Short mmCIF file of C-alpha atoms in Angstrom, two decimals:
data_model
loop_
_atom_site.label_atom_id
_atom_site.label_comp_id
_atom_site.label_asym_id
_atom_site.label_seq_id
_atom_site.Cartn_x
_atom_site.Cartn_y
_atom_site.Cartn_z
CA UNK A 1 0.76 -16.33 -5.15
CA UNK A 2 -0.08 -18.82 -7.86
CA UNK A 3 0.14 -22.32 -7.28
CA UNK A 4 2.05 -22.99 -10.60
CA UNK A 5 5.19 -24.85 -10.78
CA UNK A 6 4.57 -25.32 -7.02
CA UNK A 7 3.92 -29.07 -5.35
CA UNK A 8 0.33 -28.71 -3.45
CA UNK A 9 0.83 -28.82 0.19
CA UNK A 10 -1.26 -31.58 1.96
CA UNK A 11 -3.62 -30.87 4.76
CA UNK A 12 -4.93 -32.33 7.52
CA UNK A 13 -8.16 -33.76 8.14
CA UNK A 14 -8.05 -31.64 11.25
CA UNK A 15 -7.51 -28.01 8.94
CA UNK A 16 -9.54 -29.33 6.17
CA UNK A 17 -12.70 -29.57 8.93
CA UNK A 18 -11.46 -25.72 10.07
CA UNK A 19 -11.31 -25.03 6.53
CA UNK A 20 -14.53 -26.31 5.61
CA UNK A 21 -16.72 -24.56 8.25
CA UNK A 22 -15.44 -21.41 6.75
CA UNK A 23 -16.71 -22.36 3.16
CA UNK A 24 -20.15 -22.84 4.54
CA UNK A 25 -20.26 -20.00 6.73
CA UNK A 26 -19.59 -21.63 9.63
CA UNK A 27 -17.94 -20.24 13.20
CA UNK A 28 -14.31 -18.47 12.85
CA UNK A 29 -11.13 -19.76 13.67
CA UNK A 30 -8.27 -17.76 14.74
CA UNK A 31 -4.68 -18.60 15.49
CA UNK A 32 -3.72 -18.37 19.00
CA UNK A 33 -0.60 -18.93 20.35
CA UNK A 34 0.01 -20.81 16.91
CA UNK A 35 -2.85 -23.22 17.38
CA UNK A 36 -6.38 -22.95 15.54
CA UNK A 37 -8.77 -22.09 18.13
CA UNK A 38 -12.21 -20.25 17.80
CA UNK A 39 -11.72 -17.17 17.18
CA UNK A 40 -13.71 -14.09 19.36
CA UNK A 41 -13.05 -10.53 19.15
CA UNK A 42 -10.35 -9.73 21.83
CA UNK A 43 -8.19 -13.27 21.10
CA UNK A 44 -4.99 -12.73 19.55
CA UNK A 45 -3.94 -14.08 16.08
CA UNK A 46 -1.01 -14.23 15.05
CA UNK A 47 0.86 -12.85 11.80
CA UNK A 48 4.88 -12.56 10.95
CA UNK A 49 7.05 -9.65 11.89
CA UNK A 50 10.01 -9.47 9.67
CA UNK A 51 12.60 -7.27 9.04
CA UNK A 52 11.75 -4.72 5.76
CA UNK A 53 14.94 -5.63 4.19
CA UNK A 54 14.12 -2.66 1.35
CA UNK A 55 14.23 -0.45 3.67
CA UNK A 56 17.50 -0.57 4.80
CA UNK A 57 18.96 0.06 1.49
CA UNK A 58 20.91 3.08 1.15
CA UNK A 59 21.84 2.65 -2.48
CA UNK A 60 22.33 0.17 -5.08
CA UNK A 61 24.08 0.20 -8.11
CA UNK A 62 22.33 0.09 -11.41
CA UNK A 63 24.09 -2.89 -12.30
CA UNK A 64 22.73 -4.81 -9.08
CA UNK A 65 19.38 -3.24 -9.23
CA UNK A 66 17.39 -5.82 -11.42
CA UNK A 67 18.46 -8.67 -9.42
CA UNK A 68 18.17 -6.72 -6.30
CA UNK A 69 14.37 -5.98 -7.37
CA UNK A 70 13.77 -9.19 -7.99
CA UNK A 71 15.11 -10.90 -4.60
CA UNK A 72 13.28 -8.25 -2.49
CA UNK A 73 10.24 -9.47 -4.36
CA UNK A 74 10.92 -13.03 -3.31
CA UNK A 75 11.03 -11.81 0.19
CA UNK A 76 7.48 -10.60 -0.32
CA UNK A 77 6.72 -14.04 -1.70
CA UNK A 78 8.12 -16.29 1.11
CA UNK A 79 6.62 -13.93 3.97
CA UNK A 80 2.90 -14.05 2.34
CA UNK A 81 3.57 -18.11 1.44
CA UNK A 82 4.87 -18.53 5.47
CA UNK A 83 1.92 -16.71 7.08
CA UNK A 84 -1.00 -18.47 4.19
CA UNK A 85 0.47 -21.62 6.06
CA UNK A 86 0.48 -20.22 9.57
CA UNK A 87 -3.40 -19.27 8.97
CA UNK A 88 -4.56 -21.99 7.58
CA UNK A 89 -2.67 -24.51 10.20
CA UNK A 90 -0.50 -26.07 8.28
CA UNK A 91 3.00 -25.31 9.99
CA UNK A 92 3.50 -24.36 13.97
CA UNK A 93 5.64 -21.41 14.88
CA UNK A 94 9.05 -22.40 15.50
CA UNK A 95 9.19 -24.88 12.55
CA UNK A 96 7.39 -21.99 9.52
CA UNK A 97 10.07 -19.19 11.28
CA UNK A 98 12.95 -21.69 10.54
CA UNK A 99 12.23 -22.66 7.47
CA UNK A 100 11.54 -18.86 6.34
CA UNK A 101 14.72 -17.76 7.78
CA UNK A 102 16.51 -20.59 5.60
CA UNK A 103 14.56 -18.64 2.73
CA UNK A 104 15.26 -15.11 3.41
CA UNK A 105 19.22 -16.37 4.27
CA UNK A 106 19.70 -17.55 0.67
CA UNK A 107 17.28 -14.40 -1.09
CA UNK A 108 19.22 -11.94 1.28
CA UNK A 109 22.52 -13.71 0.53
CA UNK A 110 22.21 -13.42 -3.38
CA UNK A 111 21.17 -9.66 -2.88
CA UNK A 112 24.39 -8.91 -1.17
CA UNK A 113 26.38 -10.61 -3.74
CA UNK A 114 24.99 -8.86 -6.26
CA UNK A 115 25.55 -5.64 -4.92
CA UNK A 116 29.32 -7.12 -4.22
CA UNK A 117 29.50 -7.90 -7.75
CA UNK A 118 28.54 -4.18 -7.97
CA UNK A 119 31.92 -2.78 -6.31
CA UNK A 120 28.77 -1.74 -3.56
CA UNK A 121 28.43 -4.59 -0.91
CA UNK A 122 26.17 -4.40 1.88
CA UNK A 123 26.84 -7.50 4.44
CA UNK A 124 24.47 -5.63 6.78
CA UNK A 125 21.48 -6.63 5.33
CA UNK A 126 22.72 -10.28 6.11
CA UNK A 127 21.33 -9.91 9.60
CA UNK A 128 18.03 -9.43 8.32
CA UNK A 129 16.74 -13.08 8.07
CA UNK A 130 15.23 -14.18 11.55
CA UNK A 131 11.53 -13.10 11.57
CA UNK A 132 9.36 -13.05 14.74
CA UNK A 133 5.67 -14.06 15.01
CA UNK A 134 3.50 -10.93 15.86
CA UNK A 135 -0.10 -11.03 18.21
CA UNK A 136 -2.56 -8.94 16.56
CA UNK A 137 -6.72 -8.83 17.96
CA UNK A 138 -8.84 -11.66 16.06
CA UNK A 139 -10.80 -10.62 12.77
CA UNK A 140 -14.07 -8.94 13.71
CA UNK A 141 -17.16 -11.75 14.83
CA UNK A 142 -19.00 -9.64 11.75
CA UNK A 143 -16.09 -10.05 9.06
CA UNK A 144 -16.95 -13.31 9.50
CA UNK A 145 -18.03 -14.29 5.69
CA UNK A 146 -15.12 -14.99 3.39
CA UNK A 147 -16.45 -16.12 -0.48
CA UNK A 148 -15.99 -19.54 -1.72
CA UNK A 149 -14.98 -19.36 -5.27
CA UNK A 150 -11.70 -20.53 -4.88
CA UNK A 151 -11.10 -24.64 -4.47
CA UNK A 152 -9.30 -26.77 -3.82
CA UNK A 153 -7.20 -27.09 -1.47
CA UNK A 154 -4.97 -23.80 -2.21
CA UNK A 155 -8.10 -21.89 -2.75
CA UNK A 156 -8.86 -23.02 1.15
CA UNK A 157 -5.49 -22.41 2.63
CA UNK A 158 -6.01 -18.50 0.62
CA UNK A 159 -9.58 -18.26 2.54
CA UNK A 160 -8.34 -19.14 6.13
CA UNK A 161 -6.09 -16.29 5.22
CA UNK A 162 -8.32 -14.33 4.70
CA UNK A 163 -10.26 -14.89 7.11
CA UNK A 164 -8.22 -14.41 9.83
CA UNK A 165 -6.62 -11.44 8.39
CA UNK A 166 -9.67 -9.53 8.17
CA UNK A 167 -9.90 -6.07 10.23
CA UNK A 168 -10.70 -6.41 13.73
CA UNK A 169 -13.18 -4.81 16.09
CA UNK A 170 -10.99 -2.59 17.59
CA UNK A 171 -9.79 -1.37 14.11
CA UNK A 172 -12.71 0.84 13.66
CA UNK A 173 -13.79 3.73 15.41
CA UNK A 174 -16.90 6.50 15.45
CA UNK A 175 -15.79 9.54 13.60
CA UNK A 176 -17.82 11.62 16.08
CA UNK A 177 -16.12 10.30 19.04
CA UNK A 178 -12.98 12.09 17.38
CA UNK A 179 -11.90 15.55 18.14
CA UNK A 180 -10.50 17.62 15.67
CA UNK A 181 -6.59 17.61 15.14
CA UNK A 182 -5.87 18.78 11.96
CA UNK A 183 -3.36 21.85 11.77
CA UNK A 184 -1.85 23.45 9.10
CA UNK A 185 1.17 25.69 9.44
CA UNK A 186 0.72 29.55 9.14
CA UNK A 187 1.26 31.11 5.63
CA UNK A 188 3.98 33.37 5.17
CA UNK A 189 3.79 36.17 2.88
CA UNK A 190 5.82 35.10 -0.26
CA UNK A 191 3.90 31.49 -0.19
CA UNK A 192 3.20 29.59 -2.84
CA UNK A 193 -1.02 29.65 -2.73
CA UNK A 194 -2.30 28.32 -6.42
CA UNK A 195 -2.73 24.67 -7.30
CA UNK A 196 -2.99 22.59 -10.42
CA UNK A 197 -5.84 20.06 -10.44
CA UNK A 198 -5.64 17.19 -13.00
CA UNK A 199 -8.86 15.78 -12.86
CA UNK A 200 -7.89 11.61 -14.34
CA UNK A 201 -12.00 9.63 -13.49
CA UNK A 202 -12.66 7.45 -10.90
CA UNK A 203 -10.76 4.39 -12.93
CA UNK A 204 -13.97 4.07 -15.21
CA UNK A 205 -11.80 1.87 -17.59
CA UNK A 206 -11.29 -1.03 -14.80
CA UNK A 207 -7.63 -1.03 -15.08
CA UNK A 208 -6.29 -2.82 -11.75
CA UNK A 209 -3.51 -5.09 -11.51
CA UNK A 210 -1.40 -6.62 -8.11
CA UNK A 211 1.96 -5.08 -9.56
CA UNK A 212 3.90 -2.21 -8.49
CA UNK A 213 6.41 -0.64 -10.89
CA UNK A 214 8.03 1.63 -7.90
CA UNK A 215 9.31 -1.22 -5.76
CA UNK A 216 8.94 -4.41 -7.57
CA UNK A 217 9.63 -3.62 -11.33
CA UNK A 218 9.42 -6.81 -13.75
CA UNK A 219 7.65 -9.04 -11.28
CA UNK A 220 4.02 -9.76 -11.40
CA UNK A 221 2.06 -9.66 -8.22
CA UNK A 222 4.90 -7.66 -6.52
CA UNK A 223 2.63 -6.30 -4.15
CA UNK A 224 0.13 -8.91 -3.21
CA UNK A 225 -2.92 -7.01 -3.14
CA UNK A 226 -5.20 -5.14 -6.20
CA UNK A 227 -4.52 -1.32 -6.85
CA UNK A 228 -6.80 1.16 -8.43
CA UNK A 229 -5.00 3.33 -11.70
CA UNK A 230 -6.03 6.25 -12.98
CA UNK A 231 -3.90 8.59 -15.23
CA UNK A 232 -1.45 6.42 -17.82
CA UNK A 233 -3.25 4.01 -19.22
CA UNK A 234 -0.97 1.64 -19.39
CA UNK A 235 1.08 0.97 -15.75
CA UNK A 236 1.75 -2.78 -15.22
CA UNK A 237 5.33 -3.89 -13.26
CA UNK A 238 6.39 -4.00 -16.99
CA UNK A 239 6.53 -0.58 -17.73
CA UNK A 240 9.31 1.80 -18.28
CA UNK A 241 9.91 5.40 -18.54
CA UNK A 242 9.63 5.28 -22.60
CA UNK A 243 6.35 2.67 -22.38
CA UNK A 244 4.78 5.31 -20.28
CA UNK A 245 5.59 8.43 -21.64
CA UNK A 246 4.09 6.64 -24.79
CA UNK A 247 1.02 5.89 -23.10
CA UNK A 248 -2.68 7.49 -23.14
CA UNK A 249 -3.72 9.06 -20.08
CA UNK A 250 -7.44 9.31 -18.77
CA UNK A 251 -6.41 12.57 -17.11
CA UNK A 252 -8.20 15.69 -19.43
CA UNK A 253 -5.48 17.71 -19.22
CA UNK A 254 -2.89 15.32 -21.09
CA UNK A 255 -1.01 14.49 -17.80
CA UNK A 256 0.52 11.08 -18.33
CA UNK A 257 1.51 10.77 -14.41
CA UNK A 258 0.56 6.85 -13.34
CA UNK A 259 -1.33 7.51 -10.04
CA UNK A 260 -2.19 4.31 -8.01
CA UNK A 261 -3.50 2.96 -4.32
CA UNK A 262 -4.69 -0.55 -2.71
CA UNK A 263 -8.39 -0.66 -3.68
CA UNK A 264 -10.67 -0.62 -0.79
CA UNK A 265 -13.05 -3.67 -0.41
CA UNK A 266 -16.35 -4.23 2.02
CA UNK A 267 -16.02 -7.71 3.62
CA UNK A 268 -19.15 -8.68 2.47
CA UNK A 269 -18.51 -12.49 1.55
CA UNK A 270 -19.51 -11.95 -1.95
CA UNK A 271 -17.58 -13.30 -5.11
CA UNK A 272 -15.75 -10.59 -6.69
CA UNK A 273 -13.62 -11.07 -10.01
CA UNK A 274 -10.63 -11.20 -8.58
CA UNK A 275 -11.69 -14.18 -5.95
CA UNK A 276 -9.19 -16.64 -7.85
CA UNK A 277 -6.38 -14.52 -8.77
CA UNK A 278 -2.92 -13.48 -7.16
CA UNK A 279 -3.25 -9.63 -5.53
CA UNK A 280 -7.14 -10.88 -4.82
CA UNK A 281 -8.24 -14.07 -3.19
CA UNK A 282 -5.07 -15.67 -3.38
CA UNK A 283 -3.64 -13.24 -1.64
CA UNK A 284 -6.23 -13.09 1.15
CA UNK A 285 -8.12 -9.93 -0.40
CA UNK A 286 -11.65 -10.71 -0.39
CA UNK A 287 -15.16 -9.21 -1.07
CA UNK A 288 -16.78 -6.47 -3.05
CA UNK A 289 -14.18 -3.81 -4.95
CA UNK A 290 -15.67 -0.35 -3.92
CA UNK A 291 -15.31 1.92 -7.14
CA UNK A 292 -14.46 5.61 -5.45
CA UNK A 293 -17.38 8.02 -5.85
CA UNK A 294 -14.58 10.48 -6.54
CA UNK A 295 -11.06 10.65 -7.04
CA UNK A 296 -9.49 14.26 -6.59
CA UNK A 297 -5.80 14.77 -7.55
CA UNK A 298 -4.42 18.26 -6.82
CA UNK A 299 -0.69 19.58 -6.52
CA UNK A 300 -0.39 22.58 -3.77
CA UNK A 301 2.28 24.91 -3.22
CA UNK A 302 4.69 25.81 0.30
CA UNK A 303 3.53 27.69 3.20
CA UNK A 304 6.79 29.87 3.21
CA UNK A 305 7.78 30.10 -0.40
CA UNK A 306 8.01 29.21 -3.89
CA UNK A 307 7.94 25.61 -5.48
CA UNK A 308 10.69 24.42 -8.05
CA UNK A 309 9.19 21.95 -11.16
CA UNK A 310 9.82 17.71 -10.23
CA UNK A 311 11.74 15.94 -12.67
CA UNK A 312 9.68 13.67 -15.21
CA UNK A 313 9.99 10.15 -14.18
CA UNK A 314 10.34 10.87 -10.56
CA UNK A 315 8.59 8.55 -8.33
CA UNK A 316 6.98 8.42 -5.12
CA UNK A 317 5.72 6.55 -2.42
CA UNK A 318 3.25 7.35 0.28
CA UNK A 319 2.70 5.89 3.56
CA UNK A 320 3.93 2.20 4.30
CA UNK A 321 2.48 -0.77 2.96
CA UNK A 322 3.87 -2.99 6.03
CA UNK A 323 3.20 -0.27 8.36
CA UNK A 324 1.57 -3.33 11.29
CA UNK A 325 5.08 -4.91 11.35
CA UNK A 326 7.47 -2.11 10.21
CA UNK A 327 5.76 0.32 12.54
CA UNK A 328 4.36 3.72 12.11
CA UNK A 329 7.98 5.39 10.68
CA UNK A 330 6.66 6.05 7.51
CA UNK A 331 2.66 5.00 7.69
CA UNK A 332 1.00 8.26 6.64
CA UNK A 333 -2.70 6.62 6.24
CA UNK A 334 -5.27 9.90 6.97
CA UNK A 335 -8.85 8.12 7.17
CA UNK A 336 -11.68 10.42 7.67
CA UNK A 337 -15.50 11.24 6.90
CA UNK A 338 -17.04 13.74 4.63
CA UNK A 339 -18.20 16.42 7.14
CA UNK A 340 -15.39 15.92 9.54
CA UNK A 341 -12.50 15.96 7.56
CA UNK A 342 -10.87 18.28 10.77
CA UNK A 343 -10.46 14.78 12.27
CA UNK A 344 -8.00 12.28 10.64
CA UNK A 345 -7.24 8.87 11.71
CA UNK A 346 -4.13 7.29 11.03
CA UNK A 347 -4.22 3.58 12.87
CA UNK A 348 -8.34 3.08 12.53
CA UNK A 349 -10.82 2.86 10.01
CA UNK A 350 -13.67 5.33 10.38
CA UNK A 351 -17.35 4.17 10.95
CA UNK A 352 -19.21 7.36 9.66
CA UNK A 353 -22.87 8.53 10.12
CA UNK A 354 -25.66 8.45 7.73
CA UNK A 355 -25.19 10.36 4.78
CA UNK A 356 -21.35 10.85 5.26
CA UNK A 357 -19.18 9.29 3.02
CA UNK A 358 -15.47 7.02 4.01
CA UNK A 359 -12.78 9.70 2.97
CA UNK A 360 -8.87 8.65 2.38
CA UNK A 361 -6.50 11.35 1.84
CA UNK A 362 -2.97 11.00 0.76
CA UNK A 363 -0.42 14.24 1.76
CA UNK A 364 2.41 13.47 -0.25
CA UNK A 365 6.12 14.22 0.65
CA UNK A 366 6.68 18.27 -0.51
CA UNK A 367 10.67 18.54 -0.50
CA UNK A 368 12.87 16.94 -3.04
CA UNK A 369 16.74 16.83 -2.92
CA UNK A 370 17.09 18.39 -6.40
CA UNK A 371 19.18 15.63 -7.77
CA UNK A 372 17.53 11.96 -7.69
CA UNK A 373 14.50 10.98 -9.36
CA UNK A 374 14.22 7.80 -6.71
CA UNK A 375 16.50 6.09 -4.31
CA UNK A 376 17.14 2.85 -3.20
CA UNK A 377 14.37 2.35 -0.22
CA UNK A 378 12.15 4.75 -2.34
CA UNK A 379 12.09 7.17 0.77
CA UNK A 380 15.30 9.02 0.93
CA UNK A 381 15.02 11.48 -2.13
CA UNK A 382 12.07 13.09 -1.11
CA UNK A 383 11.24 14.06 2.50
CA UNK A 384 8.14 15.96 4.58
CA UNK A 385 8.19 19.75 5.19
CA UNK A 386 8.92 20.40 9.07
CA UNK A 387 5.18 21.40 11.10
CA UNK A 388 5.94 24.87 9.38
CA UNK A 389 6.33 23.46 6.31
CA UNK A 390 9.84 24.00 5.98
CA UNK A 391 12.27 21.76 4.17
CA UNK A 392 15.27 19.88 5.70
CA UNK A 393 18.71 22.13 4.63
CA UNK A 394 19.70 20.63 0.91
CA UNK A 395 16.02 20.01 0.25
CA UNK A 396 13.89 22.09 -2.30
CA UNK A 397 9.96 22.57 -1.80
CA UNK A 398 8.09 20.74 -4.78
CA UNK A 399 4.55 21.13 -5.70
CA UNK A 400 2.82 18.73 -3.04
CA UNK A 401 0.27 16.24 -4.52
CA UNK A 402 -3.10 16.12 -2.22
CA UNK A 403 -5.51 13.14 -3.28
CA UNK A 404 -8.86 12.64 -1.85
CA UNK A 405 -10.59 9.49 -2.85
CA UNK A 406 -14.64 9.23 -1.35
CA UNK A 407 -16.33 6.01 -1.17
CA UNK A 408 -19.75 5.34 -0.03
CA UNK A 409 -20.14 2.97 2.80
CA UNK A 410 -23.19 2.18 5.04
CA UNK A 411 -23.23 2.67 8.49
CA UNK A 412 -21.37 0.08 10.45
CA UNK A 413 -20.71 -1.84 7.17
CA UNK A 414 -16.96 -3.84 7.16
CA UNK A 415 -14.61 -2.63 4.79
CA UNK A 416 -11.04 -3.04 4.73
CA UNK A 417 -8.14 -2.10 2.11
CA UNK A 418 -5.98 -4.16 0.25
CA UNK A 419 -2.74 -5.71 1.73
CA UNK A 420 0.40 -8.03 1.92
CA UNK A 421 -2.11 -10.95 3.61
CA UNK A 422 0.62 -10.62 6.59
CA UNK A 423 -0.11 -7.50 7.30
CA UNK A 424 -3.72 -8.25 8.07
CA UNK A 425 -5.79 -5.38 6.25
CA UNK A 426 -4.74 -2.82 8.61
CA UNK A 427 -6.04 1.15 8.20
CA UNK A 428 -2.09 2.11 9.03
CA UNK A 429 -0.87 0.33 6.02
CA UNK A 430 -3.23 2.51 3.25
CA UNK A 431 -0.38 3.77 1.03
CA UNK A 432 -0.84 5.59 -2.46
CA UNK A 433 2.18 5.80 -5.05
CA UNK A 434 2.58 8.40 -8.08
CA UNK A 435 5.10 8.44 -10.72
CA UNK A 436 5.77 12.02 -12.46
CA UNK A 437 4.83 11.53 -16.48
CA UNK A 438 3.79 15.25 -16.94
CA UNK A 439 5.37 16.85 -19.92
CA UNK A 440 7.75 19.64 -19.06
CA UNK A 441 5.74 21.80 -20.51
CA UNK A 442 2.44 21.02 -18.71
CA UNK A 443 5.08 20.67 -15.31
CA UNK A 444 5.79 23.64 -15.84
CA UNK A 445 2.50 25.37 -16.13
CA UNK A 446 1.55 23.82 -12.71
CA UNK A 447 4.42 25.40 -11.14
CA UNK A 448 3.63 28.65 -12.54
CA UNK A 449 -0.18 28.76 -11.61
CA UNK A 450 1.07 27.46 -8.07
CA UNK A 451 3.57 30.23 -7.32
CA UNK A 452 1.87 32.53 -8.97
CA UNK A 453 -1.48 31.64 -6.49
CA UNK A 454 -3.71 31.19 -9.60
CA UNK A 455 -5.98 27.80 -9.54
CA UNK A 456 -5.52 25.85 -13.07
CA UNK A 457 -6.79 22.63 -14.48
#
C-alpha cells in the first residue's frame, strides 16, 4: 500500500539494524513467537489468520454493493498494513491484533449498515473482526536475497515483508518423487468432446496491474500483488461491462474475454520494475517477473452431455487467493512439470528436472445456475461437476475453461507467485480469474464446435 496521506511509522534502532542486514544481504530474520529472531528453515514465522469476511456473503443488494466493495477492500488493506508491521517488528502480537480488530469492527460495521440501508442486513458478519496470528515454516535459507530499491524507511518495513514471506523449504517438492493422481471421469456416449481454443499471446504488450475488477471493483491495488492480462486490452479495477466490450483484445479470434492470474516471480534478489510500487515491492512481491513461455486458453465440453452458451459479462474466479488462512475450501492451485503433468500438486511448488518446464493449470468451475452472471462471494453461481462430471440438481454444464501457462525455471531455482504479503507466497493460493466478453455470436460458435466434438480456433 502506498505511503501517501499516511504518517511514517518510526522504527527502532533495534528493527532498523534487522532491517539493514537484509539490505546488504546479510543473515535472515524471522518472527518467532512475535519476536525477531534468526530465522532457519524449520522455525516458525508468523502471519495473520483472519476471517474472509467476502466470503460469507450470501447476497448484497446493488444499492449496497459499491460501498460494500469498497470496505471489503479496506479489509485487505488493514490485514496487509497489520502483518508489514508484524514482519518488520514494529508491533507485538496482542497489541497489532487489537488494534486490527478496532479496524475491521468499524470497516465491518459500515458494511452491515449499508446493506441495512439496503432493506438486506447482515449482523452476522459483525462477528468477523477478531483475527488470530498463524505459525507458518521460516522463508527458505536460499530465498534469502530480497532487492533494495525501495528506501526509506517504508521501503524497509515492505522488504522485511518480504523477506519473511518468501516460500519455505518445505514448500517445494521433486516432481519425480510424485506418483501420478490425475483421473478424469469416464465419457458417456452423448458427451460433449470438441473445444474452442482462443489463442490471446503470452501478455507480449506488458499489461499488468495489482487491481482486480471481480472482487475489488473501483479500488486500485485491490489485490496486493501483480497479475498477468491477456485478452481485453484494457482491464484495470476501473472497468465496466461497456469499457470492455469496447476494448481491443490480443486474442486472434476477436474474443474480448479479460483473462488474468498472479504473475509468477523467481526470488532472485534482483530489481524488477515493480520494486517500488503497490501489488510489487510494497506489497512484499519481490524479484524477477517470469514472462510464461506459453499461455494456452481452451474451453472443453461435459463428460455426460451437452454444454449450454455462458452469459456475456459473467465472471469467474478460480482457486483462493487466501487459501494459507482460509484453508483449502476453495484453493484449486494444480502445479506440475512438463512431462509429468499425470502428477498435480495442489499445496507445493514443483522442483522439476532438467529440460522440464514449471506448469500451472487452472480447471475452471463447469456448471452454472442459469440465472446469475456473479454472486456476492463470487463462488456461489457457478459450481464444480461431481468426480463424474455431473452437475449439482438446478445447475447447467457450461463450456469449462482449461488454461495452461509454462514457464521455464532452472533446476532448484526459487520461485514463488504473487500474493496478499499475509498470505506468504504460498503454491495453495495460485488463483486465475476470467470474465466472459465473447460476442454471442463467437459464444456461440464455441458451444457448437464443443457439442458438436469438432476442435475450432
Amino acid at each position: 500500500m502506498s505511503a501517501k496521506g499516511h504518517k511514517r511509522p518510526r522504527l527502532s534502532n533495534k528493527v532498523l539494524g534487522v532491517i539493514s542486514a537484509l539490505v546488504l544481504g546479510g543473515g535472515g530474520v524471522a518472527v518467532v513467537a512475535g519476536n525477531a529472531s534468526a530465522g532457519q528453515d524449520g522455525q516458525a514465522i508468523q502471519t495473520i489468520d483472519c476471517p474472509d469476511v467476502g466470503e460469507k456473503l450470501t447476497a448484497v443488494p446493488d444499492q449496497a454493493k459499491p460501498e460494500v466493495d469498497a470496505n471489503l477492500a479496506k479489509l485487505d488493506d488493514q490485514v496487509a498494513d497489520a502483518y508489514k508491521k508484524l514482519a518488520a517488528g514494529q508491533s507485538k502480537g496482542n497489541a497489532l491484533l487489537g488494534e486490527l480488530k478496532q479496524k475491521r469492527d468499524q470497516t465491518i460495521n459500515g458494511m452491515s449498515d449499508a446493506m441495512g440501508r439496503a432493506g438486506q442486513p447482515q449482523a452476522d458478519i459483525k462477528s468477523l473482526s477478531a483475527c488470530t496470528m498463524k505459525d507458518a515454516p521460516a522463508a527458505d535459507a536460499a530465498d534469502a536475497k530480497v532487492d533494495a530499491a525501495s528506501k526509506g524507511e517504508q521501503g524497509a518495513v515492505a522488504q522485511a515483508a518480504a523477506k519473511k514471506g518468501g516460500p519455505a523449504k518445505n514448500d517445494f517438492v521433486n516432481i519425480t518423487k510424485i506418483k501420478p493422481n490425475v483421473r478424469n471421469p469416464q465419457q458417456a456416449g452423448n458427451a460433449s468432446k470438441g473445444s474452442f481454443t482462443s489463442q490471446c499471446g503470452r501478455n507480449e504488450n506488458n499489461h499488468f496491474n495489482p487491481d482486480n475488477v471481480i472482487v475489488a471493483p473501483g479500488v486500485s491495488n485491490g489485490a496486493h500483488h501483480m497479475h498477468d492480462y491477456v485478452g481485453n486490452k484494457t482491464t484495470d479495477a476501473f472497468s465496466t461491462n461497456g469499457s470492455l466490450a469496447a476494448s481491443g483484445t490480443t486474442c486472434g479470434n476477436g474474443d474480448q474475454s479479460a483473462y488474468y492470474w498472479p504473475v509468477l516471480r523467481l526470488r532472485d534478489g534482483k530489481v524488477e520494475k515493480d520494486a517500488k510500487a503497490p501489488g510489487g515491492g510494497q506489497d512484499g512481491n519481490v524479484g524477477t517477473i517470469l514472462k510464461p513461455k506459453q499461455v494456452s486458453i481452451t474451453f472443453k465440453g461435459s463428460p455426460v452431455g451437452k454444454v449450454t452458451a455462458m452469459p456475456r459479462f459473467m465472471r469467474i474466479i478460480t482457486g483462493d487467493a487466501k487459501a494459507f488462512t482460509n484453508g483449502n475450501a476453495n484453493a484449486n492451485a494444480s502445479w506440475s512439470c512438463t512431462g509429468f503433468e499425470n502428477r498435480q500438486l495442489k499445496d507445493k511448488y514443483p522442483v522439476c528436472p532438467k529440460g522440464s518446464d514449471v506448469v500451472r493449470t487452472f480447471n475452471f468451475q463447469s456448471c452454472w445456475d442459469g440465472k446469475n452472471i456473479d454472486s456476492a462471494n463470487h463462488r456461489t453461481h457457478v459450481a464444480f461437476a461431481d468426480k463424474n462430471g455431473r452437475c449439482q440438481n438446478g445447475f447447467k454444464a457450461i463450456p469449462q475453461l482449461v488454461m495452461r501457462l509454462t514457464y521455464g525455471v532452472a533446476p532448484g531455482a526459487r520461485f514463488a507467485v504473487d500474493s496478499f504479503p499475509e498470505q506468504l507466497h504460498k503454491p495453495a493460493t495460485d488463483h486465475d480469474d476470467f470474465i466472459n466478453v465473447m460476442s454471442n455470436g463467437l459464444m456461440n460458435k464455441a458451444v457448437n464446435c464443443i457439442n458438436n466434438g469438432q476442435n475450432c480456433r
